[in-house]
Amino acid sequence: MIHRRWLVTGGLGFIGSAFVRMMLRERPDVAIAVLDAVTYAGNPANVSEVAHDPRYSFVKGDIADADRVDEAIGQGVDAIVNFAAETHVDRSILDPEAFIRTDVMGTHVLLEAVRRHKIQRYLQVSTDEVYGDVELGASAEGDPIRPRSPYAASKAGGDLQVLAYHTTFEAPVLVTRGSNTYGPYQYPEKLIPLFITNLLEGEQVPVYGDGLQVRDWLHVDDHARGIAHVLEHGVPGEVYNLGGGNSRTNIEITRELLRLTARSYEGSVRHVTDRQGHDRRYAIDSSKAQALGWAPRVPFANGLAETVAWYRDREDWWRPIKSGEFREYYRRQYALR
Ligand code: DAU
């Protein structure tokens, strides 16, 4: 019996599709409408296992297009969860405009829809990158935001609008800020899936600079579960950090992936020119989400080994991606490094 209808924007992307698959599996009373523009990283194959579920429906469209947003809301929804975003820092350095359009304008259009349709709950999926480089300690939700890449600045612009709609219009909004996420179905432009697929193909992996930058890794299922938990239990107007608690340097990640794919450092690793404005370290304090009852469950060693195994099994998923638009992007991004 359907009791709740949720609009999930960006539901064909990496974290969005994990959320859609998990919610249709674990919440029998929830129906989900996905609105997705099917840009390069949105992939219908990510939801193929639930696409025939009668509780699933799909509208193709951009969150910055108010007509498509209204169409996807249809007769009404109880909640909107906004995963739709341009997310890759390197692409935001090459071409920032798409980030402003989706992450800033798209968020604005959704917030106006929340007001127009009197939606009961809106959750903005954001990122720990809005806090900027963290030399020591861990960022808490009340800390100032200091985004340093065009991507992080566009996400911060989205967050600030969301929070301003709570203050100004009492919009029932929530924000989650997740740490670096990994797992199955991640588009192979990000560190972990790029390195795994390159290594499986017998290619080299490009480590930026000295590789001593630190990220905190969160399994995609833990991230999806955290978003659902905040959606169902969070306090409107509040921000919740969702961190994996697995801080590693990029070199540590690389060495672990080399081990899991039985490749050698000397034969496989190429140190290349660093990313412009590269944030050295991210770290977030998730105690607020943990006090609400969420905690990551997937041990990192298991999650990483299972992710490698997934990419090994699912060449049918990633090979077509790596031969398409990706090839031109890879050339632009790495050829001159
Ligand atoms: O912290 C959350 C954020 O994590 C998300 O908001 C972003 O959407 C997501 O892309 C991710 O941002 P990062 O820039 O940290 O992720 P990325 O996988 O691009 O890079 C991780 C680290 O690996 C970073 O220090 C840069 C480095 N790197 C990345 C690539 C793609 C390399 O050394 N070589 C590479 O080829």
Coordinates of C-alpha atoms and ligand atoms in Angstrom, one line a residue:
M1 CA 0.0 0.0 0.0
I2 CA 1.5 3.4 -1.0
H3 CA 1.4 6.0 1.7
R4 CA 4.3 8.3 0.7
R5 CA 5.3 9.7 -2.7
W6 CA 8.8 11.1 -3.1
L7 CA 10.3 13.0 -6.0
V8 CA 14.0 12.1 -6.3
T9 CA 15.9 14.4 -8.6
G10 CA 19.1 13.1 -10.2
G11 CA 17.8 9.5 -9.5
L12 CA 19.8 8.1 -12.3
G13 CA 23.1 9.2 -10.9
F14 CA 25.5 7.4 -8.6
I15 CA 24.2 8.3 -5.1
G16 CA 20.6 9.0 -6.3
S17 CA 20.2 5.6 -7.9
A18 CA 21.6 3.8 -4.9
F19 CA 18.9 5.7 -2.8
V20 CA 16.1 4.8 -5.3
R21 CA 17.1 1.1 -5.3
M22 CA 17.4 1.0 -1.5
M23 CA 14.2 2.8 -0.8
L24 CA 12.1 0.7 -3.2
R25 CA 13.6 -2.4 -1.6
E26 CA 13.3 -1.3 2.1
R27 CA 10.2 1.0 2.2
P28 CA 7.2 -0.9 0.8
D29 CA 4.9 2.1 1.4
V30 CA 7.0 4.6 -0.7
A31 CA 6.5 5.4 -4.4
I32 CA 9.3 7.2 -6.1
A33 CA 9.2 9.6 -9.1
V34 CA 12.6 10.3 -10.6
L35 CA 13.3 13.5 -12.5
D36 CA 16.7 13.3 -14.3
A37 CA 18.2 15.2 -17.2
V38 CA 20.2 12.1 -18.2
T39 CA 23.3 14.1 -18.7
Y40 CA 26.7 12.2 -19.1
A41 CA 26.6 10.8 -15.6
G42 CA 22.9 9.9 -15.5
N43 CA 22.4 6.3 -16.6
P44 CA 19.1 4.4 -16.9
A45 CA 21.1 1.2 -16.4
N46 CA 21.6 2.3 -12.8
V47 CA 17.9 1.7 -12.0
S48 CA 17.2 -1.2 -14.3
E49 CA 16.5 -3.6 -11.4
V50 CA 13.6 -1.4 -10.2
A51 CA 12.4 0.2 -13.4
H52 CA 9.5 -2.2 -13.7
D53 CA 8.3 -1.7 -10.1
P54 CA 4.8 -0.1 -10.2
R55 CA 6.0 2.3 -7.5
Y56 CA 8.7 3.7 -9.8
S57 CA 8.1 6.4 -12.4
F58 CA 10.4 8.5 -14.5
V59 CA 10.3 12.0 -16.1
K60 CA 13.2 13.2 -18.2
G61 CA 14.1 16.8 -17.5
D62 CA 16.3 19.4 -15.9
I63 CA 15.7 20.6 -12.4
A64 CA 16.2 24.2 -13.7
D65 CA 13.1 23.7 -15.9
A66 CA 10.0 24.6 -13.8
D67 CA 7.6 22.9 -16.2
R68 CA 9.4 19.6 -16.0
V69 CA 9.6 19.9 -12.2
D70 CA 5.8 20.5 -12.0
E71 CA 5.2 17.5 -14.4
A72 CA 7.3 15.3 -12.1
I73 CA 5.5 16.5 -9.0
G74 CA 2.2 15.5 -10.8
Q75 CA -0.7 15.2 -8.4
G76 CA 1.7 16.0 -5.5
V77 CA 4.5 14.5 -3.5
D78 CA 5.3 14.4 0.2
A79 CA 9.0 15.0 -0.2
I80 CA 11.7 16.1 -2.7
V81 CA 15.2 14.7 -2.3
N82 CA 17.6 16.7 -4.6
F83 CA 20.5 14.6 -5.8
A84 CA 20.7 16.4 -9.2
A85 CA 24.0 18.2 -9.5
E86 CA 27.1 18.6 -11.5
T87 CA 29.6 17.0 -9.2
H88 CA 33.1 16.6 -10.6
V89 CA 35.6 19.2 -9.4
D90 CA 37.9 18.7 -12.5
R91 CA 35.0 19.4 -14.8
S92 CA 34.1 22.6 -12.9
I93 CA 37.6 23.8 -13.5
L94 CA 37.3 23.1 -17.3
D95 CA 33.7 24.4 -17.6
P96 CA 32.0 26.1 -14.6
E97 CA 28.8 27.3 -16.2
A98 CA 26.9 24.0 -16.1
F99 CA 27.6 23.9 -12.3
I100 CA 25.9 27.3 -11.7
R101 CA 23.0 26.3 -13.9
T102 CA 22.2 23.0 -12.1
D103 CA 23.6 23.5 -8.6
V104 CA 22.4 27.1 -8.1
M105 CA 19.6 27.8 -10.5
G106 CA 18.2 24.2 -10.4
T107 CA 18.1 24.4 -6.6
H108 CA 16.3 27.7 -6.8
V109 CA 13.6 26.3 -9.2
L110 CA 13.1 23.3 -6.8
L111 CA 12.7 25.6 -3.8
E112 CA 10.1 27.6 -5.6
A113 CA 8.3 24.4 -6.4
V114 CA 8.4 23.5 -2.7
R115 CA 6.6 26.8 -1.9
R116 CA 4.1 26.5 -4.8
H117 CA 3.1 22.9 -4.0
K118 CA 3.4 23.2 -0.3
I119 CA 5.8 20.2 -0.2
Q120 CA 6.2 18.8 3.4
R121 CA 9.9 18.1 3.2
Y122 CA 12.8 19.0 1.0
L123 CA 16.3 17.5 1.4
Q124 CA 19.3 19.0 -0.3
V125 CA 22.1 16.5 -0.9
S126 CA 25.3 18.5 -0.4
T127 CA 28.9 17.9 0.2
D128 CA 31.7 18.4 2.7
E129 CA 33.6 20.3 0.1
V130 CA 31.6 23.5 1.0
Y131 CA 33.7 23.7 4.2
G132 CA 36.9 24.0 2.1
D133 CA 40.3 22.8 3.0
V134 CA 40.5 21.6 6.6
E135 CA 44.1 21.6 7.9
L136 CA 43.4 20.2 11.3
G137 CA 40.4 18.8 13.1
A138 CA 37.0 18.2 11.6
S139 CA 34.3 20.6 10.3
A140 CA 31.0 20.8 12.2
E141 CA 27.8 22.0 10.7
G142 CA 28.0 25.4 12.3
D143 CA 31.5 26.1 10.9
P144 CA 31.8 28.8 8.3
I145 CA 31.7 27.6 4.7
R146 CA 34.8 28.4 2.5
P147 CA 34.3 26.7 -0.8
R148 CA 37.4 26.9 -3.0
S149 CA 36.5 25.2 -6.4
P150 CA 33.8 26.3 -8.8
Y151 CA 32.0 23.0 -7.9
A152 CA 32.2 23.6 -4.2
A153 CA 31.1 27.2 -4.6
S154 CA 28.0 26.2 -6.7
K155 CA 27.0 23.6 -4.1
A156 CA 27.5 26.2 -1.3
G157 CA 25.3 28.6 -3.3
G158 CA 22.6 25.9 -3.3
D159 CA 22.9 25.2 0.4
L160 CA 22.7 28.9 1.3
Q161 CA 19.5 29.3 -0.8
V162 CA 18.0 26.2 0.9
L163 CA 18.7 27.6 4.4
A164 CA 17.5 31.1 3.5
Y165 CA 14.2 29.6 2.3
H166 CA 13.8 28.1 5.8
T167 CA 14.5 31.4 7.5
T168 CA 12.4 33.5 5.1
F169 CA 9.5 31.3 4.1
E170 CA 9.7 28.6 6.8
A171 CA 10.3 26.1 4.1
P172 CA 10.7 22.5 5.6
V173 CA 14.2 21.9 4.4
L174 CA 17.1 19.8 5.4
V175 CA 20.7 19.7 4.1
T176 CA 23.1 16.7 4.3
R177 CA 26.8 17.1 3.6
G178 CA 28.4 13.9 2.7
S179 CA 32.0 13.0 2.4
N180 CA 33.7 11.3 -0.6
T181 CA 31.5 8.5 -1.6
Y182 CA 32.5 5.2 -3.3
G183 CA 30.8 2.0 -4.4
P184 CA 29.1 0.4 -7.4
Y185 CA 27.7 2.4 -10.3
Q186 CA 30.0 5.4 -9.8
Y187 CA 30.9 7.1 -13.1
P188 CA 34.5 6.4 -13.8
E189 CA 35.8 10.0 -13.6
K190 CA 36.2 10.0 -9.8
L191 CA 39.3 8.7 -8.1
I192 CA 38.2 5.2 -7.1
P193 CA 36.3 4.0 -10.1
L194 CA 38.7 5.7 -12.5
F195 CA 41.7 4.0 -10.9
I196 CA 39.9 0.6 -10.6
T197 CA 38.8 0.6 -14.3
N198 CA 42.2 1.9 -15.5
L199 CA 44.0 -0.9 -13.6
L200 CA 41.6 -3.5 -14.9
E201 CA 42.3 -2.3 -18.4
G202 CA 46.1 -2.4 -17.8
E203 CA 46.4 1.4 -18.0
Q204 CA 48.3 3.7 -15.7
V205 CA 46.6 5.8 -13.0
P206 CA 47.2 9.5 -12.7
V207 CA 47.9 10.6 -9.2
Y208 CA 47.7 14.4 -8.8
G209 CA 50.8 16.0 -7.2
D210 CA 52.3 14.1 -4.3
G211 CA 49.1 12.1 -3.6
L212 CA 49.2 13.0 0.1
Q213 CA 45.8 14.8 0.0
V214 CA 43.3 13.3 2.5
R215 CA 39.7 12.3 1.9
D216 CA 37.2 10.6 4.2
W217 CA 35.5 7.7 2.4
L218 CA 31.8 6.8 2.8
H219 CA 30.2 3.7 1.1
V220 CA 27.3 4.7 -1.1
D221 CA 24.8 2.5 0.8
D222 CA 25.8 4.2 4.0
H223 CA 25.4 7.6 2.3
A224 CA 21.9 6.6 0.9
R225 CA 20.8 5.3 4.3
G226 CA 22.0 8.5 6.0
I227 CA 20.0 10.6 3.6
A228 CA 16.9 8.5 4.2
H229 CA 17.4 8.8 7.9
V230 CA 17.7 12.6 7.9
L231 CA 14.7 12.8 5.5
E232 CA 12.6 10.9 8.0
H233 CA 14.0 12.1 11.3
G234 CA 15.9 15.3 10.8
V235 CA 14.8 18.7 12.2
P236 CA 13.8 21.2 9.4
G237 CA 16.2 24.0 8.9
E238 CA 19.2 21.9 10.1
V239 CA 22.3 20.6 8.3
Y240 CA 23.7 17.1 9.0
N241 CA 27.2 16.0 8.1
L242 CA 27.5 12.4 6.9
G243 CA 31.1 11.2 7.0
G244 CA 32.5 7.7 6.5
G245 CA 35.2 7.9 9.2
N246 CA 37.7 6.4 6.8
S247 CA 40.4 9.1 6.3
R248 CA 43.0 8.0 3.8
T249 CA 45.6 9.7 1.6
N250 CA 45.2 9.2 -2.1
I251 CA 48.4 7.2 -2.2
E252 CA 47.0 4.9 0.5
I253 CA 43.9 4.4 -1.7
T254 CA 46.0 3.8 -4.7
R255 CA 48.2 1.2 -3.0
E256 CA 45.1 -0.7 -1.8
L257 CA 43.6 -0.7 -5.3
L258 CA 47.0 -1.9 -6.7
R259 CA 46.9 -4.8 -4.3
L260 CA 43.3 -5.7 -5.1
T261 CA 44.0 -5.7 -8.8
A262 CA 47.5 -7.3 -8.5
R263 CA 49.3 -4.5 -10.2
S264 CA 52.6 -2.9 -9.3
Y265 CA 53.3 0.7 -8.2
E266 CA 56.2 1.2 -10.6
G267 CA 54.3 -0.2 -13.6
S268 CA 51.0 1.5 -12.9
V269 CA 51.3 4.9 -11.1
R270 CA 52.0 8.2 -12.9
H271 CA 52.4 11.3 -10.8
V272 CA 50.9 14.1 -12.8
T273 CA 50.5 17.9 -12.4
D274 CA 48.3 18.7 -9.4
R275 CA 44.7 19.9 -9.6
Q276 CA 44.4 23.7 -9.6
G277 CA 43.5 25.0 -6.1
H278 CA 43.5 21.4 -4.9
D279 CA 42.1 21.1 -1.4
R280 CA 44.6 19.2 0.8
R281 CA 42.3 17.7 3.3
Y282 CA 38.6 17.2 4.1
A283 CA 37.3 16.0 7.4
I284 CA 33.9 16.3 8.9
D285 CA 32.4 15.6 12.3
S286 CA 29.2 13.5 11.9
S287 CA 28.2 13.4 15.6
K288 CA 25.0 15.3 14.9
A289 CA 23.7 12.7 12.4
Q290 CA 24.9 10.0 14.8
A291 CA 22.9 11.5 17.6
L292 CA 19.9 11.3 15.3
G293 CA 20.5 7.6 15.0
W294 CA 22.6 7.1 11.8
A295 CA 26.0 5.5 11.6
P296 CA 28.0 4.2 8.7
R297 CA 28.0 0.4 8.7
V298 CA 30.3 -0.8 5.8
P299 CA 33.9 -1.5 6.9
F300 CA 36.1 0.3 4.4
A301 CA 38.3 -2.7 3.6
N302 CA 35.2 -4.8 2.7
G303 CA 33.5 -2.0 0.8
L304 CA 36.6 -1.3 -1.3
A305 CA 37.2 -5.0 -2.1
E306 CA 33.5 -5.4 -3.0
T307 CA 33.7 -2.3 -5.2
V308 CA 36.7 -3.7 -7.1
A309 CA 34.8 -7.0 -7.5
W310 CA 31.8 -5.2 -8.8
Y311 CA 33.8 -3.4 -11.5
R312 CA 35.5 -6.6 -12.4
D313 CA 32.1 -8.3 -12.9
R314 CA 30.3 -5.4 -14.5
E315 CA 32.4 -4.5 -17.5
D316 CA 29.1 -4.4 -19.4
W317 CA 28.3 -1.3 -17.3
W318 CA 31.6 0.7 -17.5
R319 CA 33.1 -0.3 -20.8
P320 CA 30.5 1.5 -22.9
I321 CA 30.9 4.6 -20.7
K322 CA 34.6 4.7 -21.1
S323 CA 34.4 4.5 -24.8
G324 CA 31.9 7.3 -25.2
E325 CA 31.9 11.0 -24.1
F326 CA 34.4 10.0 -21.5
R327 CA 37.2 9.5 -24.0
E328 CA 37.1 13.1 -25.1
Y329 CA 36.9 14.3 -21.5
Y330 CA 39.9 12.1 -20.5
R331 CA 41.9 13.5 -23.3
R332 CA 41.1 17.1 -22.3
Q333 CA 41.7 16.4 -18.6
Y334 CA 44.9 14.4 -18.7
A335 CA 46.7 14.7 -22.0
L336 CA 48.7 17.8 -21.0
R337 CA 49.4 16.8 -17.4
Ligands
DAU1 O1 34.0 15.3 -0.5 C1 32.8 15.1 -1.3 C2 33.1 15.3 -2.7 O2 34.0 14.2 -3.1 C3 31.9 15.3 -3.6 O3 31.2 16.4 -3.3 C4 32.3 15.4 -5.1 O4 31.2 15.3 -5.9 C5 33.2 14.3 -5.4 O5 33.7 14.4 -6.7 C6 34.4 14.2 -4.4 O6 35.3 15.3 -4.7 P1 36.9 15.0 -4.8 O7 37.5 16.1 -5.6 O8 37.5 14.8 -3.5 O9 36.9 13.6 -5.6 P2 37.7 13.0 -6.7 O10 37.4 11.6 -6.8 O11 37.7 13.8 -8.0 O12 39.2 13.1 -6.2 C7 39.6 12.5 -4.9 C8 41.0 12.8 -4.7 O13 41.8 12.1 -5.7 C9 41.3 14.3 -4.8 O14 42.4 14.6 -3.9 C10 41.9 14.4 -6.2 C11 42.6 13.0 -6.4 N1 42.6 12.6 -7.8 C12 41.4 12.5 -8.5 C13 41.4 12.1 -9.8 C14 40.1 12.0 -10.6 C15 43.8 12.1 -8.4 O15 44.9 12.1 -7.8 N2 43.8 11.7 -9.7 C16 42.6 11.7 -10.4 O16 42.7 11.3 -11.6

